[in-house]
Coordinates of C-alpha atoms and ligand atoms in Angstrom, one line a residue:
M1 CA 175.7 200.4 -121.4
L2 CA 175.5 204.1 -122.2
I3 CA 172.3 205.2 -123.9
H4 CA 172.9 208.5 -125.5
S5 CA 171.6 211.3 -127.8
A6 CA 168.0 210.8 -126.7
S7 CA 165.9 213.7 -128.0
Q8 CA 164.3 213.7 -124.5
L9 CA 165.5 211.8 -121.5
I10 CA 162.4 211.7 -119.2
C11 CA 163.9 211.5 -115.7
L12 CA 161.0 212.1 -113.3
R13 CA 163.4 212.4 -110.4
G14 CA 162.2 213.3 -106.9
G15 CA 159.5 210.8 -106.0
A16 CA 155.8 210.5 -106.5
Q17 CA 154.0 213.6 -107.8
R18 CA 151.1 215.0 -105.9
G19 CA 148.5 217.6 -107.1
A20 CA 149.9 220.4 -109.2
H21 CA 153.3 218.7 -109.3
L22 CA 151.9 215.9 -111.5
G23 CA 153.6 216.0 -114.9
E24 CA 156.9 217.5 -113.8
L25 CA 158.9 215.2 -116.2
D26 CA 162.4 216.5 -115.5
I27 CA 163.5 216.3 -119.2
I28 CA 167.1 216.4 -120.3
P29 CA 167.3 217.2 -123.9
D30 CA 170.0 215.4 -125.8
G31 CA 170.1 213.2 -122.8
A32 CA 172.0 210.1 -121.7
V33 CA 171.8 207.4 -119.1
L34 CA 174.4 205.0 -117.9
L35 CA 173.4 201.4 -116.9
Q36 CA 175.8 199.2 -114.9
G37 CA 174.5 195.7 -114.4
D38 CA 170.8 196.0 -113.5
T39 CA 171.1 199.6 -112.0
I40 CA 171.0 203.1 -113.4
T41 CA 174.2 204.9 -112.2
Q42 CA 174.2 208.2 -114.1
V43 CA 171.9 210.5 -116.0
G44 CA 172.9 213.7 -117.8
T45 CA 173.6 215.3 -121.1
S46 CA 175.1 213.2 -123.9
A47 CA 178.1 215.6 -124.1
D48 CA 178.9 215.1 -120.5
L49 CA 178.4 211.2 -120.2
L50 CA 180.0 210.5 -123.5
R51 CA 183.1 212.4 -122.4
R52 CA 183.2 210.8 -118.9
F53 CA 182.4 207.2 -120.0
P54 CA 184.2 206.8 -123.4
H55 CA 184.6 203.0 -123.0
E56 CA 181.0 201.9 -122.4
T57 CA 179.0 200.0 -124.9
R58 CA 176.8 202.5 -126.6
L59 CA 173.2 202.6 -127.7
D60 CA 172.3 205.6 -129.9
A61 CA 168.8 207.0 -129.2
H62 CA 168.9 209.8 -131.8
Q63 CA 165.4 211.3 -132.5
Q64 CA 164.0 209.0 -129.8
V65 CA 162.5 209.4 -126.3
V66 CA 164.0 207.5 -123.4
M67 CA 161.8 207.1 -120.4
P68 CA 161.2 204.7 -117.4
G69 CA 159.3 201.5 -118.1
F70 CA 155.6 201.7 -117.3
V71 CA 154.3 200.4 -114.0
D72 CA 150.8 198.9 -114.3
P73 CA 149.5 198.8 -110.7
H74 CA 146.2 197.1 -111.3
T75 CA 145.7 194.0 -113.4
H76 CA 143.7 190.7 -113.1
L77 CA 146.4 189.0 -115.2
I78 CA 145.5 185.4 -114.5
W79 CA 142.3 183.8 -115.8
A80 CA 141.1 181.2 -118.3
G81 CA 138.5 181.6 -121.1
D82 CA 136.9 184.7 -122.3
R83 CA 133.5 186.6 -122.0
A84 CA 132.9 187.6 -125.6
D85 CA 129.3 186.6 -125.2
E86 CA 128.8 189.1 -122.4
F87 CA 130.2 191.8 -124.5
T88 CA 127.5 191.2 -127.0
Q89 CA 124.8 191.0 -124.3
R90 CA 126.0 194.4 -123.0
L91 CA 125.8 195.9 -126.4
E92 CA 122.2 194.6 -126.5
G93 CA 121.4 196.5 -123.3
K94 CA 122.2 194.3 -120.3
S95 CA 124.3 195.9 -117.6
Y96 CA 127.5 194.5 -116.1
M97 CA 125.8 194.0 -112.8
E98 CA 122.7 192.4 -114.3
I99 CA 124.9 189.8 -116.0
M100 CA 126.8 189.2 -112.7
A101 CA 123.6 188.8 -110.7
A102 CA 122.4 186.2 -113.2
G103 CA 125.5 184.0 -112.5
G104 CA 127.7 185.4 -115.3
G105 CA 130.4 188.0 -115.0
I106 CA 133.3 187.2 -112.6
N107 CA 131.8 183.8 -111.7
A108 CA 131.7 182.8 -115.4
T109 CA 135.5 183.3 -115.4
V110 CA 135.7 181.5 -112.0
R111 CA 134.1 178.4 -113.6
A112 CA 136.5 178.5 -116.5
T113 CA 139.6 179.2 -114.3
R114 CA 138.8 176.4 -111.9
Q115 CA 138.5 173.9 -114.7
A116 CA 141.7 175.0 -116.5
S117 CA 144.9 173.0 -116.1
S118 CA 147.8 174.8 -114.5
S119 CA 149.9 174.6 -117.7
D120 CA 147.0 176.1 -119.8
L121 CA 146.5 178.9 -117.2
K122 CA 150.2 179.6 -117.1
A123 CA 150.6 179.8 -120.8
A124 CA 147.7 182.2 -121.3
T125 CA 148.9 184.4 -118.4
S126 CA 152.4 184.4 -119.7
S127 CA 151.3 185.5 -123.1
R128 CA 149.3 188.4 -121.6
A129 CA 152.3 189.4 -119.5
R130 CA 154.6 189.3 -122.5
A131 CA 152.2 191.4 -124.5
A132 CA 152.2 194.0 -121.8
L133 CA 156.0 194.0 -121.7
R134 CA 156.2 194.4 -125.5
H135 CA 154.1 197.6 -125.0
G136 CA 156.4 198.9 -122.3
T137 CA 155.1 197.6 -118.9
T138 CA 158.2 196.4 -117.0
T139 CA 156.5 196.1 -113.5
L140 CA 152.9 194.9 -113.2
E141 CA 150.6 194.0 -110.3
A142 CA 148.6 190.8 -110.7
K143 CA 145.5 189.8 -108.7
S144 CA 144.2 186.4 -108.0
G145 CA 140.4 186.3 -107.7
Y146 CA 139.1 183.9 -110.3
A147 CA 139.3 180.7 -108.1
L148 CA 137.9 182.1 -104.9
D149 CA 138.3 178.7 -103.0
I150 CA 141.5 178.6 -100.9
P151 CA 143.5 176.0 -102.8
G152 CA 142.5 177.5 -106.1
E153 CA 143.6 181.0 -105.0
E154 CA 146.9 179.6 -103.9
R155 CA 147.4 178.0 -107.3
L156 CA 146.8 181.4 -109.0
L157 CA 149.3 183.1 -106.7
E158 CA 151.8 180.2 -107.3
I159 CA 151.6 180.7 -111.0
I160 CA 151.9 184.5 -110.7
M161 CA 155.1 184.0 -108.6
E162 CA 156.5 181.5 -111.1
L163 CA 156.0 183.9 -114.0
D164 CA 157.6 186.7 -111.9
S165 CA 160.8 184.6 -111.6
E166 CA 160.7 183.3 -115.2
L167 CA 159.7 186.4 -117.2
P168 CA 161.8 189.6 -117.7
L169 CA 159.3 191.7 -115.8
D170 CA 158.4 192.2 -112.2
I171 CA 155.1 190.9 -111.1
I172 CA 153.6 192.1 -107.8
P173 CA 151.0 189.7 -106.3
T174 CA 147.6 190.6 -104.8
Y175 CA 145.2 188.2 -103.1
L176 CA 141.7 189.0 -104.3
G177 CA 139.7 186.3 -102.6
A178 CA 137.0 189.0 -102.1
H179 CA 136.4 189.5 -105.8
A180 CA 132.9 188.0 -105.9
I181 CA 130.7 185.7 -103.9
P182 CA 131.7 182.2 -105.1
P183 CA 128.7 180.1 -106.5
E184 CA 128.8 177.7 -103.5
F185 CA 128.2 180.7 -101.2
S186 CA 125.5 182.3 -103.3
G187 CA 123.0 184.2 -101.0
H188 CA 125.4 183.6 -98.0
T189 CA 127.8 186.5 -98.3
Q190 CA 128.4 186.8 -94.5
D191 CA 129.4 183.1 -94.4
Y192 CA 132.0 183.8 -97.2
V193 CA 133.3 186.9 -95.4
D194 CA 133.7 184.7 -92.2
L195 CA 135.6 182.1 -94.2
L196 CA 137.9 184.8 -95.5
V197 CA 138.7 186.4 -92.2
E198 CA 138.7 183.2 -90.0
I199 CA 140.5 180.8 -92.3
A200 CA 141.7 182.1 -95.7
L201 CA 143.7 185.1 -94.7
P202 CA 145.5 183.5 -91.7
Q203 CA 146.1 180.3 -93.6
L204 CA 147.4 182.2 -96.7
K205 CA 149.9 184.1 -94.6
T206 CA 151.4 180.9 -93.1
W207 CA 151.4 179.3 -96.6
W208 CA 153.1 182.4 -98.1
Q209 CA 155.7 182.8 -95.5
Q210 CA 156.8 179.1 -95.7
R211 CA 157.0 179.3 -99.4
Y212 CA 158.2 182.7 -100.2
T213 CA 160.6 183.5 -97.4
K214 CA 162.2 186.4 -99.0
Q215 CA 159.1 188.1 -100.6
P216 CA 156.9 190.5 -98.7
L217 CA 153.2 189.4 -98.1
P218 CA 150.9 190.0 -101.1
F219 CA 148.5 192.9 -101.2
V220 CA 144.9 192.1 -100.1
D221 CA 142.2 193.7 -102.2
V222 CA 138.4 193.8 -102.0
F223 CA 135.7 194.5 -104.6
C224 CA 133.6 197.0 -102.6
E225 CA 130.2 197.5 -104.2
P226 CA 126.7 197.2 -102.5
T227 CA 125.8 194.0 -104.3
V228 CA 129.3 192.3 -103.9
F229 CA 131.1 193.2 -100.6
N230 CA 129.5 196.1 -98.9
L231 CA 131.2 198.6 -96.7
Q232 CA 130.8 196.5 -93.6
H233 CA 132.1 193.3 -95.3
S234 CA 135.0 195.3 -96.8
H235 CA 135.9 196.8 -93.3
T236 CA 135.8 193.4 -91.8
I237 CA 138.0 191.7 -94.4
L238 CA 140.5 194.6 -94.7
S239 CA 140.9 195.3 -91.0
T240 CA 141.6 191.6 -90.5
A241 CA 144.1 191.6 -93.3
K242 CA 145.7 194.8 -91.8
S243 CA 146.0 193.1 -88.4
L244 CA 147.9 190.2 -90.1
D245 CA 150.3 192.8 -91.7
Y246 CA 149.1 192.4 -95.3
P247 CA 149.4 195.7 -97.3
L248 CA 145.9 196.7 -98.6
K249 CA 144.2 197.7 -101.9
M250 CA 140.5 198.4 -102.7
H251 CA 138.2 198.4 -105.7
V252 CA 135.9 201.3 -104.8
D253 CA 133.3 203.5 -106.5
E254 CA 133.4 201.7 -109.8
F255 CA 129.6 201.4 -110.1
E256 CA 128.3 202.9 -106.9
N257 CA 129.7 205.1 -104.1
I258 CA 129.1 203.5 -100.7
G259 CA 132.0 205.1 -98.9
G260 CA 134.8 202.8 -100.0
A261 CA 137.4 205.4 -100.7
A262 CA 137.0 206.9 -97.2
L263 CA 137.6 203.4 -95.9
A264 CA 140.7 202.9 -97.9
A265 CA 142.0 206.2 -96.6
E266 CA 141.1 205.3 -93.0
L267 CA 142.8 201.9 -93.2
G268 CA 145.9 203.2 -94.9
A269 CA 145.5 201.2 -98.1
S270 CA 148.3 201.6 -100.6
S271 CA 145.8 202.5 -103.2
A272 CA 142.1 203.0 -103.9
D273 CA 141.2 202.0 -107.4
H274 CA 138.5 203.0 -110.0
L275 CA 136.9 206.0 -108.2
V276 CA 134.5 206.7 -111.1
K277 CA 131.8 207.6 -108.6
I278 CA 134.0 209.3 -106.0
S279 CA 132.5 212.3 -104.1
T280 CA 134.4 215.6 -103.6
A281 CA 134.5 214.9 -99.9
D282 CA 136.1 211.5 -100.4
I283 CA 138.6 213.0 -102.9
Q284 CA 139.6 215.3 -100.1
K285 CA 139.8 212.5 -97.6
L286 CA 142.0 210.5 -99.8
A287 CA 144.2 213.5 -100.7
A288 CA 145.0 214.0 -97.1
T289 CA 146.7 210.5 -96.9
P290 CA 149.5 208.6 -98.8
T291 CA 146.8 206.3 -100.4
V292 CA 147.2 206.6 -104.2
A293 CA 144.1 207.1 -106.3
V294 CA 144.3 204.8 -109.2
A295 CA 142.2 205.5 -112.3
L296 CA 141.4 202.8 -114.8
P297 CA 140.1 204.4 -117.9
C298 CA 140.0 201.2 -120.0
T299 CA 137.1 200.1 -117.8
P300 CA 134.5 202.7 -118.6
F301 CA 135.8 202.6 -122.2
G302 CA 135.5 198.7 -122.2
L303 CA 131.9 199.0 -120.7
A304 CA 131.0 201.8 -123.2
E305 CA 130.1 204.1 -120.4
N306 CA 130.5 207.8 -120.4
L307 CA 131.8 208.5 -116.9
Y308 CA 135.5 208.5 -116.0
T309 CA 137.4 209.1 -112.8
P310 CA 137.5 212.8 -112.1
A311 CA 141.2 213.2 -112.6
R312 CA 141.3 217.0 -112.6
E313 CA 139.3 217.2 -109.4
I314 CA 141.7 214.8 -107.7
I315 CA 144.7 216.8 -109.0
A316 CA 143.1 220.1 -107.9
N317 CA 142.6 218.7 -104.5
D318 CA 146.2 217.9 -104.2
G319 CA 145.6 214.1 -104.6
L320 CA 148.2 211.5 -105.6
L321 CA 146.9 210.0 -108.9
A322 CA 148.1 207.0 -110.8
L323 CA 146.9 205.1 -113.9
A324 CA 146.5 201.3 -114.5
S325 CA 145.0 199.1 -117.1
D326 CA 142.6 196.9 -115.1
L327 CA 143.5 194.1 -117.6
N328 CA 140.6 191.6 -117.1
P329 CA 138.3 189.5 -119.3
G330 CA 135.1 191.2 -118.2
T331 CA 135.5 195.0 -118.5
A332 CA 138.9 195.7 -120.0
W333 CA 141.0 193.1 -121.9
C334 CA 143.8 195.5 -122.5
G335 CA 147.3 195.6 -120.9
N336 CA 148.6 198.4 -123.0
M337 CA 149.6 201.4 -120.9
Q338 CA 150.0 203.5 -124.0
F339 CA 146.3 203.1 -124.7
V340 CA 145.5 203.8 -121.1
I341 CA 147.3 207.1 -121.5
A342 CA 145.5 207.9 -124.8
L343 CA 142.1 207.4 -122.9
A344 CA 143.3 209.4 -119.9
C345 CA 144.1 212.4 -122.1
R346 CA 140.9 212.3 -123.9
Y347 CA 138.3 211.4 -121.3
M348 CA 140.0 212.4 -118.1
K349 CA 141.6 215.6 -119.6
M350 CA 145.0 214.8 -118.3
T351 CA 147.9 216.2 -120.3
P352 CA 150.4 213.7 -121.8
A353 CA 152.9 214.8 -119.2
Q354 CA 150.5 214.1 -116.3
A355 CA 149.5 210.8 -117.7
L356 CA 153.1 209.8 -118.3
A357 CA 154.0 210.5 -114.6
A358 CA 150.8 208.8 -113.5
A359 CA 151.8 205.6 -115.4
T360 CA 155.4 205.5 -114.1
I361 CA 156.5 207.1 -110.8
N362 CA 153.0 207.5 -109.3
A363 CA 152.0 204.0 -110.4
A364 CA 155.1 202.7 -108.7
A365 CA 153.9 204.4 -105.5
A366 CA 150.6 202.6 -105.9
V367 CA 152.4 199.3 -105.4
S368 CA 154.9 200.7 -102.9
R369 CA 157.8 200.4 -105.3
Q370 CA 158.7 204.1 -105.8
D371 CA 162.1 203.5 -104.2
K372 CA 163.0 200.9 -106.9
V373 CA 161.2 201.8 -110.2
G374 CA 159.2 204.5 -112.0
S375 CA 162.0 207.0 -112.7
L376 CA 165.4 207.3 -114.2
E377 CA 167.7 208.2 -111.4
P378 CA 171.0 206.7 -110.0
G379 CA 170.4 203.7 -107.8
K380 CA 167.1 202.7 -109.4
Q381 CA 166.5 199.5 -111.3
A382 CA 167.5 199.9 -115.0
D383 CA 164.0 199.5 -116.5
L384 CA 163.7 201.8 -119.5
L385 CA 161.9 202.3 -122.8
I386 CA 163.1 203.7 -126.0
L387 CA 160.2 205.1 -128.0
N388 CA 160.4 205.6 -131.7
V389 CA 159.1 209.2 -131.5
P390 CA 161.1 212.4 -130.9
D391 CA 158.7 213.9 -128.3
Y392 CA 156.9 212.3 -125.3
R393 CA 153.7 214.1 -126.3
H394 CA 153.2 211.4 -129.0
L395 CA 152.2 209.2 -126.1
G396 CA 148.5 210.0 -125.7
Y397 CA 148.3 211.9 -129.0
R398 CA 148.8 208.7 -131.0
F399 CA 147.1 205.4 -130.3
G400 CA 146.5 202.0 -131.8
E401 CA 150.1 201.3 -132.6
N402 CA 153.1 200.4 -130.4
L403 CA 155.4 203.3 -130.0
V404 CA 157.8 201.4 -127.9
Q405 CA 160.9 200.4 -129.9
I406 CA 163.2 198.8 -127.3
V407 CA 162.4 197.6 -123.8
I408 CA 165.3 197.3 -121.3
K409 CA 164.6 195.3 -118.1
K410 CA 167.2 195.3 -115.3
G411 CA 169.8 196.6 -117.7
K412 CA 169.1 194.0 -120.5
V413 CA 167.6 194.7 -123.9
I414 CA 164.6 192.3 -124.3
D415 CA 164.5 190.2 -127.4
F416 CA 161.0 189.7 -128.6
S417 CA 161.8 187.6 -131.6
Ligands
LIG501 O1 138.2 195.8 -111.9 N1 135.5 195.0 -110.6 C1 136.0 193.9 -110.4 N2 137.0 193.4 -111.1 C2 137.2 193.8 -112.4 C3 136.2 193.1 -113.4 C4 136.5 191.7 -113.4 C5 135.7 190.9 -114.3 O2 134.6 191.4 -114.8 O3 136.1 189.8 -114.6 C6 137.3 195.3 -112.6 O4 136.6 196.0 -113.4
LIG502 FE1 140.0 195.5 -111.2

């Protein structure tokens, strides 16, 4: 298929974009892209490709932007129930951590998820994944973390992997057994950490390798906060995961800075996520490594807080910055990367060009998939969006409606009817 006459073909060739390079969109005006099977084989001007490939099926993108599909590198896609009651409590003045300490928060969703049947859980998760796809997300990371016991976490990962093979989007799994202290370990955090490192992580590796022989191990992630998993707990869990060859991710500096970002850098995590409270020293430590800084602006917005990840400081210090949704039932029930971009522009003062690159090629780097997705270049997977706007800056500028007209996944136009 030859997609041609795009007002702007946003290529983003050349890999992840660090520091001042963020936002180099590599635009071809009146651009065209040739897809063969599930792969991009040519990008260029319409005049050139129409002349060289006269017999291809054509798709006219006149007055429209053609860009790579969004990569959402941080979601908690799989859960049951909702926490609408907690939203009201927060508006009345209770904090997220107060609600969590009283047994609500993540553990409220753990209770609902443990009770849900696999078919209900799968249906709810599938519907959220399809909504994200409809809004342009063609690759998405999905964390477990709402079962917390070993068989329950395996069930969540199993459903994630089923949806990865059944739905027309790529889902990248993460094991987040260290999301909260489960109710049966309340007051005994160290015992739960011991269980994770002595039993859960080794057992999950064996289970995974028997079941998913061709798939790399999932990421292992930890919610690093003083009242959840402190720095010592996080270090114990992640260094064990690393010695078992799991790739790493971390939730750090969401509510308090206890040095989690420096730990992510030291352990060579693929990404350090949230970073609302990150210090200048830690921004510099992260920037000196390949660890991607992932900002999640839906989270402070969802919590009605005023502080956002200091994107400009991360960029000024030559950091590698990506954007993600954090889709979850507690802080941010939103899997729409267009809305993430709109927030990043307003509250993190990113330009639409920077936000677009952070939501595609840099987001791909945050899940170690930058060789496969996140840009339009020959050899990459044919995951593309056609936006019904003539200029990419409408992303960010406009919000609250879906600007994605057509989603193409692995070379096929998705039918949403
Ligand atoms: O990234 N912080 C931990 N995890 C989520 C919230 C999950 C929840 O509240 O259910 C987050 O914000
Ligand atoms: Fe999260």
